[in-house]
Short mmCIF file of C-alpha atoms and ligand atoms in Angstrom, two decimals:
data_model
loop_
_atom_site.label_atom_id
_atom_site.label_comp_id
_atom_site.label_asym_id
_atom_site.label_seq_id
_atom_site.Cartn_x
_atom_site.Cartn_y
_atom_site.Cartn_z
CA MET A 1396 25.64 -64.51 60.60
CA LYS A 1397 22.48 -65.88 62.09
CA ALA A 1398 21.18 -64.10 65.08
CA LEU A 1399 18.45 -64.47 67.67
CA MET A 1400 17.02 -60.92 68.69
CA VAL A 1401 15.72 -60.75 72.26
CA SER A 1402 13.86 -57.49 72.94
CA GLY A 1403 10.41 -56.31 73.63
CA ASP A 1404 11.14 -52.99 71.84
CA SER A 1405 10.02 -53.22 68.20
CA LEU A 1406 11.77 -50.04 67.17
CA LEU A 1407 15.13 -51.34 68.45
CA HIS A 1408 14.36 -54.60 66.71
CA ALA A 1409 13.89 -52.72 63.43
CA GLU A 1410 17.05 -50.66 63.89
CA VAL A 1411 19.21 -53.68 64.63
CA ALA A 1412 17.63 -55.48 61.57
CA ALA A 1413 18.50 -52.51 59.38
CA GLN A 1414 21.99 -52.07 60.61
CA GLY A 1415 22.64 -55.77 60.38
CA SER A 1416 21.37 -56.13 56.87
CA ALA A 1417 23.63 -53.32 55.66
CA ARG A 1418 26.60 -55.36 56.69
CA MET A 1419 28.71 -57.39 54.28
CA PRO A 1420 28.11 -60.31 54.85
CA GLY A 1421 24.68 -59.41 56.28
CA LEU A 1422 23.48 -60.24 59.82
CA GLN A 1423 20.19 -62.10 59.60
CA LEU A 1424 17.80 -61.90 62.53
CA VAL A 1425 16.35 -65.47 62.11
CA ALA A 1426 14.21 -65.51 65.23
CA SER A 1427 12.96 -63.02 67.90
CA ARG A 1428 11.75 -63.32 71.48
CA THR A 1429 10.15 -60.59 73.48
CA GLY A 1430 12.32 -60.88 76.58
CA VAL A 1431 15.01 -63.02 78.26
CA ARG A 1432 12.29 -65.20 79.92
CA ASP A 1433 10.55 -65.73 76.66
CA ALA A 1434 13.85 -66.80 75.08
CA VAL A 1435 14.53 -69.26 77.96
CA GLU A 1436 11.18 -70.75 77.82
CA ARG A 1437 10.88 -71.11 73.99
CA PRO A 1438 14.37 -72.23 72.76
CA LEU A 1439 15.15 -72.43 69.15
CA GLN A 1440 15.50 -75.80 67.43
CA GLU A 1441 18.53 -74.58 65.60
CA PRO A 1442 20.95 -72.73 67.83
CA PRO A 1443 21.81 -69.18 66.63
CA GLU A 1444 25.41 -68.06 66.03
CA LEU A 1445 24.78 -64.85 67.82
CA ALA A 1446 22.20 -63.77 70.41
CA ILE A 1447 21.49 -59.99 70.78
CA VAL A 1448 19.82 -59.56 74.12
CA ASP A 1449 18.18 -56.44 75.18
CA ALA A 1450 18.21 -56.67 79.05
CA SER A 1451 16.79 -53.30 79.72
CA ASP A 1452 13.62 -54.71 81.21
CA LEU A 1453 15.09 -57.58 83.02
CA PRO A 1454 14.42 -57.27 86.77
CA ALA A 1455 17.48 -57.54 88.86
CA GLN A 1456 16.08 -60.55 90.69
CA GLU A 1457 15.74 -62.38 87.38
CA ALA A 1458 19.24 -61.75 86.07
CA GLU A 1459 20.28 -65.40 86.57
CA LEU A 1460 17.93 -66.01 83.58
CA LEU A 1461 20.80 -64.63 81.44
CA GLU A 1462 23.07 -67.50 82.62
CA ARG A 1463 20.38 -70.08 81.77
CA LEU A 1464 20.00 -68.51 78.21
CA CYS A 1465 23.75 -68.67 77.77
CA LYS A 1466 23.72 -72.45 78.84
CA LEU A 1467 20.95 -73.16 76.13
CA TYR A 1468 23.23 -72.01 73.38
CA PRO A 1469 26.84 -72.78 74.50
CA ALA A 1470 28.26 -72.18 71.01
CA ALA A 1471 26.62 -68.91 70.46
CA THR A 1472 28.18 -65.48 71.00
CA PHE A 1473 26.16 -63.05 73.08
CA LEU A 1474 25.80 -59.28 72.77
CA LEU A 1475 24.11 -57.64 75.59
CA LEU A 1476 22.27 -54.24 75.14
CA THR A 1477 21.04 -52.44 78.12
CA ARG A 1478 19.55 -49.03 78.85
CA GLU A 1479 20.82 -48.79 82.31
CA PRO A 1480 23.76 -51.12 83.07
CA GLN A 1481 22.98 -52.32 86.72
CA GLN A 1482 25.72 -53.95 88.53
CA GLU A 1483 23.62 -57.08 89.37
CA LEU A 1484 23.00 -57.63 85.65
CA LEU A 1485 26.69 -57.00 84.64
CA ILE A 1486 27.81 -59.55 87.28
CA HIS A 1487 25.56 -62.16 85.97
CA ALA A 1488 26.57 -61.31 82.36
CA MET A 1489 30.22 -61.68 83.20
CA ARG A 1490 29.58 -65.04 84.98
CA ALA A 1491 27.69 -66.19 81.86
CA GLY A 1492 30.79 -65.41 79.81
CA ILE A 1493 29.21 -62.40 78.00
CA ARG A 1494 32.01 -60.14 76.87
CA ASP A 1495 30.28 -57.52 74.80
CA VAL A 1496 27.89 -55.10 76.42
CA LEU A 1497 26.56 -51.95 74.68
CA PRO A 1498 24.51 -49.20 76.19
CA LEU A 1499 21.28 -48.11 74.57
CA PRO A 1500 20.24 -46.02 72.68
CA LEU A 1501 22.40 -47.85 70.18
CA VAL A 1502 25.42 -46.05 68.95
CA HIS A 1503 25.76 -47.48 65.31
CA SER A 1504 29.52 -47.25 65.05
CA ALA A 1505 29.85 -49.14 68.37
CA PHE A 1506 27.43 -51.79 67.18
CA HIS A 1507 29.34 -52.34 63.98
CA GLU A 1508 32.66 -52.37 65.88
CA ALA A 1509 31.29 -55.09 68.19
CA LEU A 1510 29.83 -57.17 65.32
CA SER A 1511 33.22 -56.88 63.45
CA ARG A 1512 35.09 -58.14 66.54
CA ILE A 1513 32.51 -60.98 67.05
CA GLU A 1514 32.70 -62.01 63.36
CA THR A 1515 36.60 -62.05 63.46
CA ALA A 1516 36.60 -64.06 66.70
CA ALA A 1517 34.11 -66.54 65.12
CA GLY A 1518 36.35 -66.78 62.06
CA ARG A 1519 33.52 -65.14 60.05
CA GLY A 1520 35.18 -61.86 59.13
CA GLN A 1521 35.68 -62.58 55.57
CA LEU A 1522 39.10 -60.91 54.50
CA ARG A 1523 38.92 -59.94 50.88
CA ASN A 1524 42.37 -58.83 49.65
CA GLY A 1525 40.91 -56.04 47.50
CA LYS A 1526 42.60 -54.36 44.60
CA VAL A 1527 43.49 -50.64 44.46
CA VAL A 1528 42.52 -48.99 41.08
CA ALA A 1529 43.57 -45.33 40.64
CA PHE A 1530 42.34 -42.82 38.19
CA ILE A 1531 44.21 -39.67 37.61
CA SER A 1532 43.50 -36.90 35.07
CA CYS A 1533 46.33 -35.86 32.76
CA LYS A 1534 44.82 -32.45 32.39
CA GLY A 1535 42.13 -30.64 34.46
CA GLY A 1536 38.64 -31.65 33.40
CA SER A 1537 39.67 -34.81 31.49
CA GLY A 1538 36.95 -36.61 33.40
CA ALA A 1539 38.87 -38.66 36.02
CA THR A 1540 36.24 -37.85 38.75
CA PHE A 1541 33.23 -38.59 36.46
CA LEU A 1542 34.87 -41.83 35.34
CA SER A 1543 36.15 -42.97 38.65
CA THR A 1544 32.94 -42.38 40.57
CA ASN A 1545 30.75 -43.91 37.82
CA PHE A 1546 33.04 -46.77 37.24
CA ALA A 1547 33.09 -47.50 40.99
CA TYR A 1548 29.25 -47.47 41.09
CA ALA A 1549 29.16 -49.78 37.94
CA LEU A 1550 31.54 -52.19 39.63
CA ALA A 1551 29.25 -52.51 42.64
CA ALA A 1552 26.05 -52.61 40.52
CA LEU A 1553 27.14 -54.82 37.57
CA ALA A 1554 29.81 -57.08 39.04
CA ASP A 1555 28.28 -57.20 42.52
CA LYS A 1556 31.66 -56.22 44.12
CA LYS A 1557 32.02 -54.49 47.44
CA VAL A 1558 33.55 -51.21 46.42
CA LEU A 1559 35.01 -48.10 48.22
CA LEU A 1560 35.93 -44.93 46.41
CA ILE A 1561 38.36 -42.51 48.03
CA ASP A 1562 38.50 -38.98 46.91
CA LEU A 1563 42.15 -37.90 47.15
CA HIS A 1564 41.70 -34.32 45.80
CA GLY A 1565 43.77 -32.26 48.07
CA GLN A 1566 41.29 -29.33 47.76
CA PHE A 1567 37.76 -28.97 46.47
CA GLY A 1568 37.16 -32.66 46.14
CA ASP A 1569 33.55 -33.29 44.99
CA ALA A 1570 33.52 -36.98 44.08
CA THR A 1571 30.64 -37.55 46.46
CA LEU A 1572 28.45 -35.11 44.71
CA TYR A 1573 28.87 -36.97 41.37
CA VAL A 1574 26.97 -40.01 42.61
CA SER A 1575 24.96 -38.93 45.65
CA ASP A 1576 23.10 -36.06 47.15
CA GLN A 1577 24.21 -36.67 50.66
CA ASN A 1578 26.69 -34.33 52.45
CA PRO A 1579 29.52 -36.27 53.92
CA SER A 1580 29.79 -35.92 57.51
CA MET A 1581 33.29 -37.21 57.75
CA THR A 1582 36.27 -36.87 55.44
CA LEU A 1583 39.66 -38.28 54.79
CA SER A 1584 41.20 -35.63 56.97
CA ASP A 1585 38.92 -36.67 59.82
CA ILE A 1586 40.07 -40.27 59.47
CA CYS A 1587 43.67 -39.19 59.53
CA ALA A 1588 43.02 -37.09 62.73
CA GLN A 1589 41.62 -40.26 64.44
CA ILE A 1590 43.89 -42.80 62.70
CA SER A 1591 44.33 -44.82 65.95
CA ARG A 1592 40.53 -45.72 65.78
CA MET A 1593 40.83 -47.05 62.31
CA ASP A 1594 39.19 -50.35 61.66
CA ALA A 1595 36.59 -51.58 59.34
CA ALA A 1596 33.59 -50.23 61.35
CA PHE A 1597 35.17 -46.87 61.74
CA LEU A 1598 35.96 -46.60 58.08
CA ASP A 1599 32.44 -47.69 57.18
CA SER A 1600 30.91 -45.12 59.60
CA CYS A 1601 32.82 -42.37 57.71
CA LEU A 1602 31.46 -43.12 54.27
CA VAL A 1603 28.66 -41.76 52.29
CA HIS A 1604 26.75 -45.01 51.39
CA VAL A 1605 25.55 -44.77 47.73
CA ALA A 1606 24.52 -48.43 47.61
CA SER A 1607 24.76 -51.26 50.23
CA ASN A 1608 27.96 -52.27 48.48
CA PHE A 1609 29.33 -48.97 47.44
CA GLY A 1610 30.60 -46.27 49.78
CA VAL A 1611 32.50 -43.08 49.18
CA LEU A 1612 35.08 -41.47 51.42
CA ALA A 1613 34.99 -37.67 50.88
CA ALA A 1614 38.04 -35.69 50.17
CA ALA A 1615 39.99 -34.10 53.01
CA ASP A 1616 38.26 -30.82 54.06
CA ASP A 1617 40.90 -29.05 55.90
CA PRO A 1618 41.94 -25.86 54.23
CA GLN A 1619 43.80 -24.65 57.39
CA HIS A 1620 45.82 -27.86 57.51
CA THR A 1621 45.09 -28.36 61.16
CA VAL A 1622 45.43 -32.19 60.56
CA ASP A 1623 48.91 -33.53 60.11
CA MET A 1624 48.04 -35.96 57.27
CA LYS A 1625 50.91 -38.42 56.80
CA PRO A 1626 51.62 -40.89 54.11
CA GLU A 1627 51.59 -43.64 56.79
CA HIS A 1628 47.93 -42.75 57.28
CA MET A 1629 47.33 -43.85 53.68
CA ASP A 1630 49.08 -47.17 54.42
CA THR A 1631 46.68 -47.89 57.37
CA ILE A 1632 43.63 -46.91 55.44
CA LEU A 1633 44.49 -48.99 52.33
CA ARG A 1634 45.53 -51.97 54.45
CA ILE A 1635 42.07 -52.00 56.28
CA ALA A 1636 40.21 -51.15 53.06
CA ARG A 1637 41.97 -54.00 51.16
CA GLN A 1638 40.79 -56.49 53.86
CA HIS A 1639 37.14 -55.36 53.61
CA TYR A 1640 36.49 -54.31 50.06
CA ASP A 1641 36.91 -56.09 46.70
CA TYR A 1642 38.00 -52.87 44.96
CA ILE A 1643 39.24 -49.53 46.23
CA VAL A 1644 38.89 -47.01 43.50
CA LEU A 1645 40.91 -43.76 43.85
CA ASP A 1646 40.07 -40.40 42.46
CA VAL A 1647 43.62 -38.88 42.50
CA GLY A 1648 42.80 -35.58 40.88
CA ARG A 1649 45.69 -33.79 39.26
CA GLN A 1650 47.81 -32.69 41.93
CA ILE A 1651 50.24 -35.41 43.25
CA ASP A 1652 51.10 -34.77 46.86
CA ALA A 1653 52.79 -36.98 49.47
CA ILE A 1654 49.44 -38.59 50.43
CA SER A 1655 48.33 -39.38 46.81
CA LEU A 1656 51.81 -40.54 45.95
CA ARG A 1657 51.71 -43.13 48.66
CA ALA A 1658 48.28 -44.22 47.38
CA LEU A 1659 49.63 -44.53 43.92
CA ASP A 1660 52.65 -46.44 45.04
CA GLN A 1661 50.12 -49.08 46.41
CA SER A 1662 47.75 -49.05 43.45
CA ASP A 1663 47.50 -52.32 41.50
CA THR A 1664 46.65 -50.36 38.33
CA ILE A 1665 46.69 -46.64 37.46
CA HIS A 1666 44.45 -45.19 34.79
CA PRO A 1667 45.58 -41.84 33.50
CA VAL A 1668 42.53 -40.20 31.89
CA LEU A 1669 43.02 -38.03 28.87
CA GLN A 1670 41.22 -36.64 25.96
CA LEU A 1671 42.35 -36.90 22.35
CA ALA A 1672 43.82 -33.41 22.16
CA LEU A 1673 47.37 -32.02 22.08
CA PRO A 1674 47.46 -30.41 25.45
CA ASP A 1675 46.18 -33.59 26.98
CA ILE A 1676 48.84 -35.56 25.26
CA ARG A 1677 51.57 -33.17 26.40
CA ASP A 1678 50.46 -33.36 29.98
CA GLY A 1679 49.97 -37.14 29.62
CA ARG A 1680 53.51 -37.50 28.51
CA ARG A 1681 54.74 -35.64 31.57
CA LEU A 1682 52.68 -37.74 33.81
CA LEU A 1683 53.94 -41.03 32.25
CA ASP A 1684 57.48 -39.75 32.61
CA ILE A 1685 56.93 -39.16 36.31
CA PHE A 1686 55.61 -42.67 36.66
CA ARG A 1687 58.52 -44.26 34.88
CA SER A 1688 60.94 -42.27 37.10
CA LEU A 1689 59.08 -43.67 40.01
CA GLY A 1690 59.72 -47.11 38.70
CA TYR A 1691 56.08 -47.95 38.02
CA SER A 1692 56.01 -50.78 35.55
CA ALA A 1693 54.26 -50.16 32.23
CA GLU A 1694 51.94 -53.11 33.07
CA ARG A 1695 50.33 -51.13 35.82
CA ILE A 1696 49.68 -48.01 33.76
CA ARG A 1697 46.44 -48.34 31.66
CA LEU A 1698 45.32 -45.33 29.57
CA ILE A 1699 41.77 -44.30 29.22
CA VAL A 1700 40.81 -41.91 26.52
CA ASN A 1701 37.68 -40.01 27.55
CA ARG A 1702 35.19 -38.15 25.28
CA TYR A 1703 36.54 -40.10 22.40
CA GLU A 1704 34.96 -39.27 18.95
CA LYS A 1705 35.96 -41.34 15.98
CA GLY A 1706 37.08 -39.52 12.80
CA GLY A 1707 39.05 -36.67 14.43
CA LYS A 1708 42.30 -35.39 12.96
CA LEU A 1709 44.21 -37.01 15.83
CA ARG A 1710 44.02 -40.80 15.95
CA LEU A 1711 44.46 -43.29 18.70
CA VAL A 1712 47.58 -44.53 17.24
CA ASP A 1713 49.10 -41.12 17.18
CA LEU A 1714 48.43 -40.79 21.00
CA GLU A 1715 49.80 -44.31 21.64
CA GLN A 1716 52.94 -43.40 19.70
CA ALA A 1717 53.41 -39.98 21.41
CA LEU A 1718 53.07 -41.59 24.73
CA GLY A 1719 54.76 -44.82 24.13
CA ALA A 1720 51.86 -46.70 25.78
CA ASP A 1721 48.79 -48.58 24.74
CA VAL A 1722 45.23 -47.28 25.18
CA MET A 1723 43.27 -49.75 27.35
CA HIS A 1724 39.88 -48.25 26.83
CA THR A 1725 38.03 -45.49 25.19
CA VAL A 1726 34.84 -43.73 26.58
CA PRO A 1727 32.66 -42.05 24.02
CA ASN A 1728 31.77 -38.36 24.15
CA ASP A 1729 28.16 -38.31 25.56
CA TYR A 1730 27.59 -34.75 26.63
CA LEU A 1731 23.88 -35.07 27.52
CA SER A 1732 24.12 -38.30 29.68
CA ALA A 1733 27.24 -37.05 31.43
CA THR A 1734 25.88 -33.63 32.20
CA ASP A 1735 22.51 -34.93 33.41
CA SER A 1736 24.23 -37.39 35.64
CA VAL A 1737 26.69 -34.88 37.18
CA ASN A 1738 24.12 -32.13 37.58
CA GLN A 1739 21.68 -34.59 39.45
CA GLY A 1740 24.37 -36.52 41.42
CA ILE A 1741 22.98 -39.76 40.10
CA PRO A 1742 25.28 -42.39 38.59
CA VAL A 1743 25.01 -42.45 34.81
CA LEU A 1744 24.30 -46.20 34.94
CA GLN A 1745 21.28 -45.61 37.08
CA LEU A 1746 20.07 -42.53 35.20
CA SER A 1747 20.64 -43.44 31.54
CA ARG A 1748 21.39 -47.23 31.54
CA SER A 1749 21.37 -47.55 27.81
CA SER A 1750 23.41 -44.52 27.01
CA ALA A 1751 26.74 -44.80 25.15
CA VAL A 1752 28.76 -43.78 28.21
CA ALA A 1753 26.97 -46.27 30.53
CA ARG A 1754 27.67 -49.12 28.10
CA SER A 1755 31.26 -48.04 27.87
CA LEU A 1756 31.56 -48.15 31.62
CA GLY A 1757 30.11 -51.65 31.59
CA GLU A 1758 32.80 -52.71 29.21
CA LEU A 1759 35.37 -51.23 31.52
CA VAL A 1760 34.05 -53.16 34.43
CA GLU A 1761 34.38 -56.40 32.30
CA LEU A 1762 38.01 -55.46 31.38
CA VAL A 1763 38.99 -54.88 34.94
CA THR A 1764 37.33 -57.69 36.66
CA ALA A 1765 38.46 -60.27 33.80
CA ARG A 1766 40.81 -62.71 35.40
CA ARG A 1767 43.56 -62.05 32.88
CA ALA A 1768 44.63 -58.54 31.88
CA PRO A 1769 44.11 -57.93 28.16
CA GLU A 1770 47.02 -59.02 26.14
CA SER A 1771 47.48 -55.87 24.29
CA LYS A 1772 51.22 -56.22 23.80
CA GLY A 1773 52.89 -58.81 21.70
CA LEU A 1774 55.32 -61.31 23.08
CA PHE A 1775 58.36 -59.41 21.77
CA ASP A 1776 57.35 -56.20 23.59
CA ARG A 1777 56.67 -57.98 26.79
CA LEU A 1778 59.94 -59.90 26.79
CA PHE A 1779 62.04 -56.78 26.12
CA GLY A 1780 59.95 -54.42 28.11
CA ARG A 1781 59.73 -51.79 25.30
CA HIS A 1782 57.81 -49.23 27.29
CA GLU A 1783 59.83 -49.42 30.32
CA ASN A 1784 63.08 -48.63 28.43
CA GLU A 1785 61.73 -45.68 26.35
N1 ATP B 2313 32.52 -39.14 28.46
C1 ATP B 2313 32.10 -37.98 28.60
N2 ATP B 2313 31.20 -37.28 27.78
C2 ATP B 2313 30.79 -36.03 28.06
N3 ATP B 2313 31.10 -35.35 29.04
C3 ATP B 2313 31.93 -35.83 29.98
C4 ATP B 2313 32.54 -37.09 29.77
N4 ATP B 2313 33.24 -37.40 30.86
C5 ATP B 2313 33.23 -36.20 31.59
N5 ATP B 2313 32.45 -35.32 31.12
C6 ATP B 2313 32.25 -33.99 31.56
O1 ATP B 2313 33.42 -33.39 31.85
C7 ATP B 2313 33.32 -32.63 33.05
C8 ATP B 2313 34.52 -32.62 33.84
O2 ATP B 2313 34.80 -33.94 34.30
P1 ATP B 2313 35.54 -34.35 35.66
O3 ATP B 2313 35.06 -33.43 36.77
O4 ATP B 2313 35.39 -35.68 36.01
O5 ATP B 2313 37.08 -33.94 35.33
P2 ATP B 2313 38.34 -34.11 36.30
O6 ATP B 2313 39.43 -34.70 35.44
O7 ATP B 2313 38.00 -34.82 37.55
O8 ATP B 2313 38.70 -32.65 36.57
P3 ATP B 2313 39.61 -32.01 37.74
O9 ATP B 2313 41.08 -32.06 37.15
O10 ATP B 2313 39.15 -30.66 37.91
O11 ATP B 2313 39.39 -32.89 39.00
C9 ATP B 2313 32.09 -33.14 33.90
O12 ATP B 2313 31.24 -32.21 34.22
C10 ATP B 2313 31.36 -34.05 32.91
O13 ATP B 2313 30.08 -33.66 32.68
MG1 MG B 2314 38.31 -34.24 39.52
#
């Protein structure tokens, strides 16, 4: 959205520019004026879509200048900022048809909420219809958190998608730390506690922003269970998230509870992560049995074998036979790159771009974003739904 910024305060200008450019799609400050009088006296040739007007220094006797400014740009939306909301000013603002007034200093969440409202009203709020992709470890330590966080980062970095990762570990969730050194100030349980406030701006304000198009919602941090987290909360969060993100990646952890079950129910695809070892296969079988009993179709379940090394005693086909499901992708064992990345909290793609594991994540991004799912099963199997009946 193209905006005119009217303010004599260069710090506020920089703050609005920074907050605006972090939005998707970004808010561009295409012109600036030092005050309302300056804006009226030097109109823009091309009218802005939005005018952000800091009226803090506007003398009460000049408040009618606001109405003149609004008349200059009848198609634009106006967002008024003011340090001390004086009655005279507010009356003129209302008369001029200005609906959005925010106090200064700027509260970022309120600013984003106002912009989201304005974008939606202007038909600019681009709704995305995002996909939900879940990762779940078949056995503790299989690598679901490492893969989900690094895959989510790779989706944002390589495929230029807008991505949200939600850490659904009931306890001790640490997905944020795999890709960032920031401490989350808000978590999943905080959102559930304030679910009535839930909208795109509130969700965004609760994230750890790893990149401009990648945010992480940290796991619930509520060991005393003071927040009554309900599956319906997950419905609300995913509904809003789908509207504003291209992909929502879930790190489900190992324990399935009522919340993560609801999230799995709504996932477009589920990636059980396991290693090529008998205990993983045993637990994998149990997990796939649960999914079958829940009525999840075989098409939605896409196995990922992590820390794969060729030439072992167990082969991929043995695993596929034991589980009655195809392996979608293998990620090689790459101890050094994975450990460095996890220890430093830097995505492996950023830290060791040419490593085997980073390349493998790139392939996974291609597989997931490809328009058609890989045709791994033959026509016969698809027609007769072999996996569903087993
Ligand atoms: N492809 C890989 N190559 C080498 N090491 C890996 C690989 N993937 C993951 N690891 C290592 O395995 C460790 C455990 O991974 P991770 O924490 O992702 O497992 P998890 O499935 O999320 O475990 P939990 O069940 O505890 O949630 C990580 O510290 C990481 O360094
Ligand atoms: Mg984990």
